Coordinates of N, CA and C in Angstrom, one line a residue:
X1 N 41.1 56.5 12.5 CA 40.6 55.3 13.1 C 41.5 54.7 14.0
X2 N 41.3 54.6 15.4 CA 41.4 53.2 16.2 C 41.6 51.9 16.2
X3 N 42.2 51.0 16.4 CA 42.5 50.0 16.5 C 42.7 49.1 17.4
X4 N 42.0 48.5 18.3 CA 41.8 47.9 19.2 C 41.9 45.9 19.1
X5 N 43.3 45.5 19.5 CA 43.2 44.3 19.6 C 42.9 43.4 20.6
X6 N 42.1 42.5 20.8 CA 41.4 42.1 22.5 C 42.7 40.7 21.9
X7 N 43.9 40.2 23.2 CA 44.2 39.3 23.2 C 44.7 39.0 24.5
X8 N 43.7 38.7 25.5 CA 44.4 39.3 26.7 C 43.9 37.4 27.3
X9 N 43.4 36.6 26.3 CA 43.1 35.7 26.7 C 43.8 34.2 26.5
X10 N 43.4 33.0 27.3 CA 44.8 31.9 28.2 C 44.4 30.6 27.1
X11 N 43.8 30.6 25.9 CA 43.9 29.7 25.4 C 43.7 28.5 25.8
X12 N 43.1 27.7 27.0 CA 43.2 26.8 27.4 C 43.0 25.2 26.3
X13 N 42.2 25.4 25.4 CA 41.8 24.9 24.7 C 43.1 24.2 23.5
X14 N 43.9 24.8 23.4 CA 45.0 24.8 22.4 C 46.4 24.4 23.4
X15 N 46.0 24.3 24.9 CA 47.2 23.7 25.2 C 47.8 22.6 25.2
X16 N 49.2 21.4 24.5 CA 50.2 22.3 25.4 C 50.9 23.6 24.3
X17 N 50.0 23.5 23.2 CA 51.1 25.3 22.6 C 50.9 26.2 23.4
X18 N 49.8 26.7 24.1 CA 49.6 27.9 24.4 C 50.0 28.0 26.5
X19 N 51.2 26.6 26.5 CA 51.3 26.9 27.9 C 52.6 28.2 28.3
X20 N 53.2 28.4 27.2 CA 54.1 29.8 27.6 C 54.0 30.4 26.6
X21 N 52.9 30.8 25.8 CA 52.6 31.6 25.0 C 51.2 32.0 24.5
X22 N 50.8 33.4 24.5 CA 49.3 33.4 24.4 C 48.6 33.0 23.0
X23 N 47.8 32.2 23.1 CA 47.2 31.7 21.6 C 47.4 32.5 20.5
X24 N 47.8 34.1 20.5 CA 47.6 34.7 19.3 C 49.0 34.4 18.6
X25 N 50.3 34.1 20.0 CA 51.4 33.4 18.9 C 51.3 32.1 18.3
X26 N 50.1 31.9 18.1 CA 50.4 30.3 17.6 C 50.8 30.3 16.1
X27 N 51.4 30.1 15.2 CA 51.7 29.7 13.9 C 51.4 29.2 12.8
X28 N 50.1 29.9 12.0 CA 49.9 29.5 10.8 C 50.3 29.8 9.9
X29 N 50.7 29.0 9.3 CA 52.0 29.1 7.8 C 52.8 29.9 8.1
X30 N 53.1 30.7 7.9 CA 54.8 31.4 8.1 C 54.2 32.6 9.0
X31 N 53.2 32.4 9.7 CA 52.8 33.8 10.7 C 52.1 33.5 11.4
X32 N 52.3 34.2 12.8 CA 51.5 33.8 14.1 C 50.2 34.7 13.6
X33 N 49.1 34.1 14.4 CA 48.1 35.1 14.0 C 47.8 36.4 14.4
X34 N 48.9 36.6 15.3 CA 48.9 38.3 15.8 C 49.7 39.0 14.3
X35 N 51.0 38.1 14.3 CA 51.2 38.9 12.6 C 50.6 39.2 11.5
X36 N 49.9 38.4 11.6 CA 48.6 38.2 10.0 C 47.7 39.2 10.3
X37 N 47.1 39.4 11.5 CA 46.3 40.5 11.8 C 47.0 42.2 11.4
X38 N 47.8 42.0 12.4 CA 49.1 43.4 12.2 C 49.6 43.9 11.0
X39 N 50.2 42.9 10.6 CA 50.4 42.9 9.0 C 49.5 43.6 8.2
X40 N 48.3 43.0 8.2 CA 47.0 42.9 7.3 C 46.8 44.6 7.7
X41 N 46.8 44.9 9.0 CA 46.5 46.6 9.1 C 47.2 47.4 8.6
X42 N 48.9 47.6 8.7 CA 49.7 47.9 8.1 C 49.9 48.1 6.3
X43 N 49.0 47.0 6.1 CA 48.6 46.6 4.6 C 48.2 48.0 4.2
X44 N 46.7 48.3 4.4 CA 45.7 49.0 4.3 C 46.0 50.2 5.4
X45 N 47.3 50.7 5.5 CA 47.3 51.9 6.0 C 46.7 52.4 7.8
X46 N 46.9 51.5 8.6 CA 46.1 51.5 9.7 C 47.5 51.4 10.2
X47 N 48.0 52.5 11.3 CA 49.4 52.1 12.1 C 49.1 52.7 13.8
X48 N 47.7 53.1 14.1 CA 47.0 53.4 15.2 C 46.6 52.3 16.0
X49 N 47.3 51.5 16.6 CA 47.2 50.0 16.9 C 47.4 49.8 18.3
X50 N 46.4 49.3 19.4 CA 46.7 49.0 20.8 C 45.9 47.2 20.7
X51 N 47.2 46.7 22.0 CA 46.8 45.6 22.2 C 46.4 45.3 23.5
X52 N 45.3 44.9 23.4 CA 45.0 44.6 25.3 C 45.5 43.1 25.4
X53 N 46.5 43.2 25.9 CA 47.3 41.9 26.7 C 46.9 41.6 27.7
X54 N 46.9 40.1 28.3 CA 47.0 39.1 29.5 C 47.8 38.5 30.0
X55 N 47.3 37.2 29.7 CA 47.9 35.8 29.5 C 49.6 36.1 29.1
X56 N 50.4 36.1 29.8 CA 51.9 35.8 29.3 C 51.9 36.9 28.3
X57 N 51.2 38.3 28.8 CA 51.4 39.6 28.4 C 53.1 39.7 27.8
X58 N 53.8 40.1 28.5 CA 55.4 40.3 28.8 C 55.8 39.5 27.3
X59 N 55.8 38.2 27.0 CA 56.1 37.2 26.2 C 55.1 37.7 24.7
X60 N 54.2 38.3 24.8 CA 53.7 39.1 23.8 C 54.3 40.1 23.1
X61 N 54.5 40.5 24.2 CA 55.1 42.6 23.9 C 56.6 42.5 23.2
X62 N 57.2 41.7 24.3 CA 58.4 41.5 23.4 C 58.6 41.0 21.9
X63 N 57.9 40.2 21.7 CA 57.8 39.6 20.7 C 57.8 40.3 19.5
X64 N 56.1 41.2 19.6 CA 55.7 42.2 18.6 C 56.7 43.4 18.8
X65 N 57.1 43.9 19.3 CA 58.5 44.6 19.3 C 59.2 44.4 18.5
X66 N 59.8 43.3 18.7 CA 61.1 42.7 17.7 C 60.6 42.8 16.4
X67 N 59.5 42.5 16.4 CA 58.8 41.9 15.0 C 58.1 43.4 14.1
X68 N 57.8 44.6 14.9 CA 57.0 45.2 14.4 C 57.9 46.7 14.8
X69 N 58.8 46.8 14.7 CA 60.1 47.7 15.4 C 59.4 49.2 15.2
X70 N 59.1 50.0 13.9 CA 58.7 51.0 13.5 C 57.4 50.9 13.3
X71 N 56.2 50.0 14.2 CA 55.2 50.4 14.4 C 54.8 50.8 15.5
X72 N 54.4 52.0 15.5 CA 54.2 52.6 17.4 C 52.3 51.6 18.0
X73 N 53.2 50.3 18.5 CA 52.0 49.5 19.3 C 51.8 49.9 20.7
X74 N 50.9 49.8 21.1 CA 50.3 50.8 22.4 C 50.3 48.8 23.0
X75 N 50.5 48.8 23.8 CA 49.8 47.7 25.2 C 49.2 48.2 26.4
X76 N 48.2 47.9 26.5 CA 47.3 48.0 27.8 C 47.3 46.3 28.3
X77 N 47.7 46.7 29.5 CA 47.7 45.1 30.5 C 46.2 45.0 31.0
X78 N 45.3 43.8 31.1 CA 44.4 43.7 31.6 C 44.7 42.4 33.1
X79 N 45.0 42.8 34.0 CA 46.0 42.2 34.8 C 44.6 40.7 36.0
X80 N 43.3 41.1 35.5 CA 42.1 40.0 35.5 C 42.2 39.3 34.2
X81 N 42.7 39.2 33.5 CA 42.4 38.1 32.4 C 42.0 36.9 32.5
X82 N 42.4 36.2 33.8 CA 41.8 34.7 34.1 C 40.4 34.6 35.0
X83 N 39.9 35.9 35.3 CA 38.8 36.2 36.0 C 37.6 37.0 35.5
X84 N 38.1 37.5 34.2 CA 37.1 38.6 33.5 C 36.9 38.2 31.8
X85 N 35.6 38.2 31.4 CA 36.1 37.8 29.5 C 36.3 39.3 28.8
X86 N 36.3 39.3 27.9 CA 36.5 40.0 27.1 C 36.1 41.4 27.0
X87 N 34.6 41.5 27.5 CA 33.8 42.6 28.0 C 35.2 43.5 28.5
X88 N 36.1 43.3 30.0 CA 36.5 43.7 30.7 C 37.7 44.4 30.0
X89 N 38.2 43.6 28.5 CA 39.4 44.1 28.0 C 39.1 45.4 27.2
X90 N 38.0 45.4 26.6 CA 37.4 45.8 25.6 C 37.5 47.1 26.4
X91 N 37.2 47.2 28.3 CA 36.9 48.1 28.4 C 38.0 49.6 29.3
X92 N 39.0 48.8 28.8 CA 40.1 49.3 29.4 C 41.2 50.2 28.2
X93 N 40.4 49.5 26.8 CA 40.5 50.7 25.9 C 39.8 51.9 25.5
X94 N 39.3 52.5 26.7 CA 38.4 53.5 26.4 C 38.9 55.2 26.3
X95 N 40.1 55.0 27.4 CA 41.1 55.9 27.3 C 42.1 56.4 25.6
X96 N 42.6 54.9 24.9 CA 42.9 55.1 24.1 C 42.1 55.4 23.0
X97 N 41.2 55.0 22.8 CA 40.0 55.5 21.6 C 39.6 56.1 21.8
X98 N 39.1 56.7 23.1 CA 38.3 58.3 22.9 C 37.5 58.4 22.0
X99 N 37.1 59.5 21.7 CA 35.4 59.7 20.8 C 36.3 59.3 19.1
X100 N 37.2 58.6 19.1 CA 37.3 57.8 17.2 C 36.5 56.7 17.0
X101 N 36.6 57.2 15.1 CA 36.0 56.0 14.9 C 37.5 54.2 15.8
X102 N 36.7 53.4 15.7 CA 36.9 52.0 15.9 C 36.8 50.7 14.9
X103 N 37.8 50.2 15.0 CA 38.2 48.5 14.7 C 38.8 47.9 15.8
X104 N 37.6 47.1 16.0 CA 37.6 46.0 16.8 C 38.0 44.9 16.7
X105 N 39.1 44.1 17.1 CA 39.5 42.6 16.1 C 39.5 41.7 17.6
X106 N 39.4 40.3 17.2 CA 39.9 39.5 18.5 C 40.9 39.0 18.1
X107 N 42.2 38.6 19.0 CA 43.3 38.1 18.5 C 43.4 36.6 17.8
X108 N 42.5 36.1 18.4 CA 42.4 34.6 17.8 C 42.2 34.1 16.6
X109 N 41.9 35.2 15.5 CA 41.2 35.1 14.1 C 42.1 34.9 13.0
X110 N 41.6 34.0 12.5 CA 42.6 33.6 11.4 C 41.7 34.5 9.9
X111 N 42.4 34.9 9.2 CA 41.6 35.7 8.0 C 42.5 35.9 7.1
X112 N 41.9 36.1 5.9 CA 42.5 36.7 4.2 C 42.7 37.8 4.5
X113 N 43.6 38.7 4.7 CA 44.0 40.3 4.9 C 43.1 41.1 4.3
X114 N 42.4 40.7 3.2 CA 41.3 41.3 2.7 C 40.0 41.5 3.2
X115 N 39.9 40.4 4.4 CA 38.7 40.6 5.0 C 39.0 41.8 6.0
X116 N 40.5 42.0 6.1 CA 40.0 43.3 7.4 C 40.0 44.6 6.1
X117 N 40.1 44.8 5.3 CA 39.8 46.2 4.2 C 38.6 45.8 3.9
X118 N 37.8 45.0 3.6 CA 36.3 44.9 3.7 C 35.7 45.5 5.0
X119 N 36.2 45.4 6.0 CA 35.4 45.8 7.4 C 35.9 47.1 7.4
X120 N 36.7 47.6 6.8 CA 37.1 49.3 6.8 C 36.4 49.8 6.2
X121 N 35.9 49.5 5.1 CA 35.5 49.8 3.6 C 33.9 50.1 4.0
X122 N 33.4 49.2 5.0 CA 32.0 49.2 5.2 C 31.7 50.9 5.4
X123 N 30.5 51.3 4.8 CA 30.0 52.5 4.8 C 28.9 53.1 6.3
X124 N 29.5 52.2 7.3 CA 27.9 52.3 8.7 C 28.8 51.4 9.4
X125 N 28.3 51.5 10.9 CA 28.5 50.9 12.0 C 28.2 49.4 11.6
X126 N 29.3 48.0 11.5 CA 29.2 46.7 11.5 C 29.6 45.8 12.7
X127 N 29.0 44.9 12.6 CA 29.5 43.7 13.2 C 30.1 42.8 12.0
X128 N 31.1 42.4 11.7 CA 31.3 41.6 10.7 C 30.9 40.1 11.0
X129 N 29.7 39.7 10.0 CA 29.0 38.0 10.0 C 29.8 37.5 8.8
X130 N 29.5 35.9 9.2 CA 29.5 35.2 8.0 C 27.7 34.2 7.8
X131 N 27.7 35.0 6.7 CA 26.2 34.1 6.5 C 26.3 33.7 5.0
X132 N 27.6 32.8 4.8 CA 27.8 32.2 3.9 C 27.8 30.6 4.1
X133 N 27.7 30.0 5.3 CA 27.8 29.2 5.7 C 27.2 28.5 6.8
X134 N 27.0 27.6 7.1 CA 25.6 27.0 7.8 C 26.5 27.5 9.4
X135 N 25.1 27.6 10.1 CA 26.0 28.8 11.5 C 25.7 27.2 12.5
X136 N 27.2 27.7 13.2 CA 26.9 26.0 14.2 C 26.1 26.6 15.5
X137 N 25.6 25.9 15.7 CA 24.5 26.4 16.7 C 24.8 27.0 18.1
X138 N 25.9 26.8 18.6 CA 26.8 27.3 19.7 C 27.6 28.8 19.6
X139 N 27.2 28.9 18.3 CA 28.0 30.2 17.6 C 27.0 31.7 18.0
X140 N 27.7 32.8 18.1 CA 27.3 34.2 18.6 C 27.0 34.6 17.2
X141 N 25.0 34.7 17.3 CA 24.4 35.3 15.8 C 24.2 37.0 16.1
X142 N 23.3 37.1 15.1 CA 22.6 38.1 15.1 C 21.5 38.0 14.5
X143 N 20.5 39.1 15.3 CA 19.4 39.0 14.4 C 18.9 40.3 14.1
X144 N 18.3 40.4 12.7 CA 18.6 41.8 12.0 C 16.6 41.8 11.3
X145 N 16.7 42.8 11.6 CA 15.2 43.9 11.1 C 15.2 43.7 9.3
X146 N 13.7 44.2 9.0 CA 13.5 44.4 8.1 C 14.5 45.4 7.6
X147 N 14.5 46.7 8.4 CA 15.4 47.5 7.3 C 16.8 46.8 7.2
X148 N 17.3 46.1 7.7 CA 18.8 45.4 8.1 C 19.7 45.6 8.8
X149 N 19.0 46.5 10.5 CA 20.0 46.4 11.5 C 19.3 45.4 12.4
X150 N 20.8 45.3 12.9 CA 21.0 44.6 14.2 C 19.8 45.0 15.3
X151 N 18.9 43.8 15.6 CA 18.1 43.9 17.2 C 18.9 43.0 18.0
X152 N 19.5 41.9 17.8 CA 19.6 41.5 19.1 C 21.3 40.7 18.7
X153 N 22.4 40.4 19.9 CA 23.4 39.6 19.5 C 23.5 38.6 20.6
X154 N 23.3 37.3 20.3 CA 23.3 36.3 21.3 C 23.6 35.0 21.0
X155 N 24.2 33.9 21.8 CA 24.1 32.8 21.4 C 23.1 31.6 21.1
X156 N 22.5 32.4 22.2 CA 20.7 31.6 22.0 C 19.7 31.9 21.2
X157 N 20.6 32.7 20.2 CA 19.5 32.8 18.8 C 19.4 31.1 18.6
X158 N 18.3 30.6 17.9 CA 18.1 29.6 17.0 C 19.4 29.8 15.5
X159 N 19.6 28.6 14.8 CA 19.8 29.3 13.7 C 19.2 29.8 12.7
X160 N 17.8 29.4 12.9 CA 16.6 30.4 11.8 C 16.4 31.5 12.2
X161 N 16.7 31.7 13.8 CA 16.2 33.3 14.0 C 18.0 33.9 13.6
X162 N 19.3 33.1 13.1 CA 20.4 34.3 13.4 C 20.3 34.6 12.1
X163 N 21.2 35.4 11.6 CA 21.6 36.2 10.0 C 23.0 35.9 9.7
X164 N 23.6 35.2 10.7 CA 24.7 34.7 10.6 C 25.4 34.9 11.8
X165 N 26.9 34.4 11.5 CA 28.0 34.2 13.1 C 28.8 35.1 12.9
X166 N 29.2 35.7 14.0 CA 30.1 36.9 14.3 C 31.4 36.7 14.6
X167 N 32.0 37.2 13.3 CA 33.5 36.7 13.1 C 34.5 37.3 14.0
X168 N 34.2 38.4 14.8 CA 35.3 39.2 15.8 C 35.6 40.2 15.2
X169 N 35.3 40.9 13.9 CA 35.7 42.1 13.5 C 34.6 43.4 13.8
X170 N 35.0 44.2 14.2 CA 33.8 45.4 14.2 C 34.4 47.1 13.8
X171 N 33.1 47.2 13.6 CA 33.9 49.3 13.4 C 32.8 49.6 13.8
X172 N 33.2 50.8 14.8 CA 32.5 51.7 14.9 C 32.5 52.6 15.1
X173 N 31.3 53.9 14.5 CA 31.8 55.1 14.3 C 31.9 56.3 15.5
X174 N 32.5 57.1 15.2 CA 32.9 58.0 16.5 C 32.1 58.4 17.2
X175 N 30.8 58.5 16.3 CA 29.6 59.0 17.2 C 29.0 58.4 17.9
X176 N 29.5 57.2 18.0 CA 29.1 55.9 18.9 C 29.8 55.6 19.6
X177 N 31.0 55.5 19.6 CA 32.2 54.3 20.7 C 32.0 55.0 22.0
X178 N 31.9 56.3 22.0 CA 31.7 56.7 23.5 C 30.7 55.9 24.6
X179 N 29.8 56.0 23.5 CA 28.1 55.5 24.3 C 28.3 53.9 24.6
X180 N 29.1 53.6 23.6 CA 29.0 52.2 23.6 C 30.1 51.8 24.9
X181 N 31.0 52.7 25.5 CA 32.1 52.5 26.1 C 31.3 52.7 27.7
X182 N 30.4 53.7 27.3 CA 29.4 53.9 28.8 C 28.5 52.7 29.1
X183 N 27.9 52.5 27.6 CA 27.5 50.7 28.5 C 28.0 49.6 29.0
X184 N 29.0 49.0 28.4 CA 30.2 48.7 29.2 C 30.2 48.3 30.5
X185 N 30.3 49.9 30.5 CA 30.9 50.4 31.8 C 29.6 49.9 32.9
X186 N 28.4 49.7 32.8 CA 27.4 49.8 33.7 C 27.4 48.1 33.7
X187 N 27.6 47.2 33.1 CA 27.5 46.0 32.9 C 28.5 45.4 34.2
X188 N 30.0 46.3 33.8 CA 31.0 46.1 35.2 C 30.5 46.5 36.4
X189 N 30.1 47.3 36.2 CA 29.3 47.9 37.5 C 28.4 47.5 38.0
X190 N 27.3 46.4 37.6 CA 26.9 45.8 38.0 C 27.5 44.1 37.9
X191 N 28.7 44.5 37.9 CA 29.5 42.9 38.4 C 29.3 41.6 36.9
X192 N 29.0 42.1 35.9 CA 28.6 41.1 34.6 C 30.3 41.0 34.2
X193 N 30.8 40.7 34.1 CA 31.9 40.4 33.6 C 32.6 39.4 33.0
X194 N 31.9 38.8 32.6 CA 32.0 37.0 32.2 C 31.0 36.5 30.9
X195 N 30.8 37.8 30.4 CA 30.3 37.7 28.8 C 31.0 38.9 27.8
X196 N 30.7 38.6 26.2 CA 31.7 39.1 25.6 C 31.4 40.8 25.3
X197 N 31.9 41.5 25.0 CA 31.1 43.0 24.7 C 30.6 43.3 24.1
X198 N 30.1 42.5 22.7 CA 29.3 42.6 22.1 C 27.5 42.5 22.4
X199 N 27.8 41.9 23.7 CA 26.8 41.6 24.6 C 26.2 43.0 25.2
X200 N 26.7 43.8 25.2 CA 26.7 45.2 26.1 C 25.7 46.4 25.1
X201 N 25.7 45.5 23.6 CA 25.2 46.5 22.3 C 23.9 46.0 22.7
X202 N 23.9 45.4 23.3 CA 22.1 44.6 23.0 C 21.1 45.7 23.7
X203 N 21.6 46.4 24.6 CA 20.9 47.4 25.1 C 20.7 48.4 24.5
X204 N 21.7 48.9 23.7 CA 21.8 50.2 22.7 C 21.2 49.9 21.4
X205 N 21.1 49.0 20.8 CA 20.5 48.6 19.8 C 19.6 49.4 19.0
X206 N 18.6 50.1 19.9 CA 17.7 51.0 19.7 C 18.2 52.6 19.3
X207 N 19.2 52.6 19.9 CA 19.8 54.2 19.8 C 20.7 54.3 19.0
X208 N 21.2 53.2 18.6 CA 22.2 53.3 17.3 C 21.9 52.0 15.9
X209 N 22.3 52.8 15.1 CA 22.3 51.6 13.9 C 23.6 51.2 13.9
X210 N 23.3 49.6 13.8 CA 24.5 48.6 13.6 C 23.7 47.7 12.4
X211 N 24.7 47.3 11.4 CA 24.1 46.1 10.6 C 25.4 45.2 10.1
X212 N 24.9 43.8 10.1 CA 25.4 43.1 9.8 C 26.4 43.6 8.7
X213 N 28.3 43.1 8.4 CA 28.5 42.7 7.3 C 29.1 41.8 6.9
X214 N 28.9 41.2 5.8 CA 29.2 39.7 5.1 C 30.4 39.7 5.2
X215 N 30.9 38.9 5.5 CA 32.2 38.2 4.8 C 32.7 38.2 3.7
X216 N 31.6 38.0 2.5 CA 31.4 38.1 1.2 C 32.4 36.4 0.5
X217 N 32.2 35.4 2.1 CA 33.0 34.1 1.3 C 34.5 33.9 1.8
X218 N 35.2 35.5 2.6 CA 36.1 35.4 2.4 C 37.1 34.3 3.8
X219 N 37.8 33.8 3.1 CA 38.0 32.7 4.5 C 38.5 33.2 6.2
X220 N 38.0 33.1 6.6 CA 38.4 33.1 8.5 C 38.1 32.6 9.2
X221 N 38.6 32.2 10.5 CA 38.0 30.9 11.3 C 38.4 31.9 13.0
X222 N 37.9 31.2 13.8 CA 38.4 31.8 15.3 C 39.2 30.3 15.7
X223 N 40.3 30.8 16.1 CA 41.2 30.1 16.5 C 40.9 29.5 17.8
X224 N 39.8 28.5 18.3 CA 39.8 27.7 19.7 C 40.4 26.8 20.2
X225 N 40.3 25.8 19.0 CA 40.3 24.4 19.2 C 41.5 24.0 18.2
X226 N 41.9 22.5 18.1 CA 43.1 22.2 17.0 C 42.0 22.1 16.2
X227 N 40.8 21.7 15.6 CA 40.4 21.6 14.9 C 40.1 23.0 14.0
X228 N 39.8 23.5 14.6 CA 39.7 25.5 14.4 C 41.4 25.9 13.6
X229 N 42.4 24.9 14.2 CA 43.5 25.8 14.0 C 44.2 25.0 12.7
X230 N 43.4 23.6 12.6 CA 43.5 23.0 11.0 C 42.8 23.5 10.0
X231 N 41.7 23.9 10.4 CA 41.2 24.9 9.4 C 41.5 25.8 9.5
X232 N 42.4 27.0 9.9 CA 43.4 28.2 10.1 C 44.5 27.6 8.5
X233 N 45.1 26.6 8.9 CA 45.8 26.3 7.7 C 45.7 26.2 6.6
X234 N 44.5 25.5 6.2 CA 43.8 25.0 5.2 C 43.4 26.5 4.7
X235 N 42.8 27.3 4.9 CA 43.0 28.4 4.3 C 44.2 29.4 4.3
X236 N 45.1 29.3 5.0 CA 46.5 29.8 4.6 C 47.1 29.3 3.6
X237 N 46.7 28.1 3.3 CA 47.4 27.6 1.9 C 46.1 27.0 1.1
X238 N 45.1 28.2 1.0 CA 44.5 28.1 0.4 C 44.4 29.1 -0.9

């Protein structure tokens, strides 16, 4: 398995921490959240690890270096970061993943190390949700079929039509990341680059099974706002 970290992005929201350093060094409890993430893979046996860097890239790399000495981390620069979202990082790891399976993380996520062995553990292609908790209406759902895949992922679900909010974690299996890396790819190509990649599944939806999976409770938040990053705490010393 693959490992793909998207942190290629400028935090604006979180500044002034994030004016010489990219949001994923920010500091909850005794670890920035790129360590808690890194850590957490290392935990569970995962040392196949690339990060798509941005934002004060250089100030990144060094950093995880020092900190992760005898882990062989791959960096890919995404050198549009202030001009492209996520879509565009996502898709500059296509060289590195090749036809493997995939774990997808975003850097910003605050989580119980256990929630990333739950998203390994999943037996099928996931989007990891939380539908433990009332979805704020601004939040990226899904909405899921009778049998319990994924048809559609968007923000303009209602929250009666979502199944829950999409925490940033995903896997996907080998027999998919290719296809999924080809769609992508036609989205840039027709100049979309200003939405996230999960956006790019909405078209494949039909040709592959994806299904939601739970959180099962377990605490994580996306790191935006200070408010997002006091609840980052609150479950670290939780």
């Amino acid at each position: 398995m693959k490992v793909i970290i998207l942190a290629a992005g400028m935090g604006s929201r979180l500044k002034p921490l994030t004016n010489h350093m990219p949001k994923t060094m920010i500091t909850v409890g005794n670890q920035t959240l790129i360590e808690n993430i890194i850590q957490g893979l290392i935990d569970i046996q995962l040392s196949e690890i690339a990060i798509i860097t941005g934002y004060q890239h250089e100030v990144l790399e060094i950093f995880l270096r020092r900190r992760f000495p005898t882990v062989r981390l791959q960096f890919i620069y995404n050198d549009q970061y202030s001009v492209k979202d996520n879509i565009y990082s996502f898709s500059l790891a296509e060289e590195y993943v090749g036809n493997e399976e995939l774990l997808c993380i975003c850097s910003d996520i605050y989580c119980k190390p256990k929630l990333l062995l739950r998203a390994v553990q999943a037996p099928f292609d996931i989007l990891m949700v939380d539908d433990t908790k009332e979805i704020p209406s601004g939040a990226m759902k899904v909405r899921v079929n009778r049998e319990g895949y994924i048809t559609k992922i968007s923000k303009e679900l209602t929250v009666e039509e979502g199944k829950g909010e999409i925490v940033g974690i995903s896997k996907i299996s080998a027999s998919n990341t290719a296809f999924i890396f080809k769609r992508v790819a036609t989205y840039l190509d027709k100049g979309i680059v200003n939405v996230w990649w999960p956006y790019a599944i909405n078209d494949v939806l039909e040709q592959i099974e994806l299904r939601p999976w739970s959180t099962d409770g377990i605490g994580w938040v996306n790191v935006n706002t200070f408010d997002d990053l006091k609840e980052a705490i609150n479950i670290a010393n939780d």
